């Protein structure tokens, strides 16, 4: 039965003892020392340490910031940013000095937190952050300290600011202007406010159609007129495309004038029993409204007519 559970070597080899905590299987005092330390950590609270690490990772995904900011912070905490210190370890570059201060190796903790240029940005942000003095080359260590001190809203601002500092660093690499700390901080705050407004449940976004279709380049406008009966049903319509140089207000005025003239023609044709020319395909040339210069004059003439005193015109954007 034992031979079915443990395979026995076909050769006539003697059994031997193997120490599983070394790569070669040979027992050493050093390996026993490290093993005892690990066991002590298990007894003294390694679970609480791991719990804190898990909490640090969870706070990243619970931030009220954009997905791009969360992913950036996750990469920074995992030491996955393309920094010179990381690339030098891989023998990609020869020098790893910070591109901004030229004083220390370009590590994640230095670029986003400890560099003089980064401190100038942090000096304009959260007051609690300004008073912090701890340093580390690892962003994860810094983030773990911050979550113990700052509120959730303050952590949101820190995350967005870190990404802004990183973007400024990349601009230097690509030969762009090195931004002053003030616009970097202001842009981070504006991005945070914009994102929070987008998440507001009570925010109502309504699509507002343009008041008038104006083609400024070709100096033309588009006008649409509908005539409804007392039930609200459409009984007539007009499409108009004409030359007009002006602002949308001029186009609206022209449209109201066109609607008034068209209503009169429509009613006259209806009384005669001939409404074939007043369908949805009618054009403004058939109505005969003048150009922009004639709008005021024609409006006064139409307003003096007894017919239009009983009409109700509405501009529907």
Short mmCIF file of N, CA and C in Angstrom, two decimals, residues 267-276:
data_model
loop_
_atom_site.label_atom_id
_atom_site.label_comp_id
_atom_site.label_asym_id
_atom_site.label_seq_id
_atom_site.Cartn_x
_atom_site.Cartn_y
_atom_site.Cartn_z
N UNK A 267 -52.79 80.16 -44.32
CA UNK A 267 -54.21 80.36 -44.03
C UNK A 267 -54.97 80.82 -45.27
N UNK A 268 -54.35 81.69 -46.05
CA UNK A 268 -55.01 82.16 -47.26
C UNK A 268 -55.26 81.02 -48.23
N UNK A 269 -54.26 80.14 -48.40
CA UNK A 269 -54.43 79.01 -49.29
C UNK A 269 -55.44 78.01 -48.74
N UNK A 270 -55.50 77.89 -47.41
CA UNK A 270 -56.45 76.96 -46.80
C UNK A 270 -57.88 77.42 -47.06
N UNK A 271 -58.12 78.73 -47.01
CA UNK A 271 -59.45 79.25 -47.27
C UNK A 271 -59.87 79.00 -48.70
N UNK A 272 -58.89 79.03 -49.61
CA UNK A 272 -59.19 78.79 -51.02
C UNK A 272 -59.25 77.31 -51.34
N UNK A 273 -58.95 76.47 -50.37
CA UNK A 273 -58.97 75.03 -50.61
C UNK A 273 -57.75 74.52 -51.33
N UNK A 274 -56.71 75.31 -51.45
CA UNK A 274 -55.48 74.91 -52.15
C UNK A 274 -54.32 74.99 -51.16
N UNK A 275 -53.99 73.86 -50.57
CA UNK A 275 -52.89 73.85 -49.59
C UNK A 275 -51.75 72.97 -50.08
N UNK A 276 -51.76 72.65 -51.37
CA UNK A 276 -50.70 71.78 -51.90
C UNK A 276 -49.35 72.46 -51.85
#
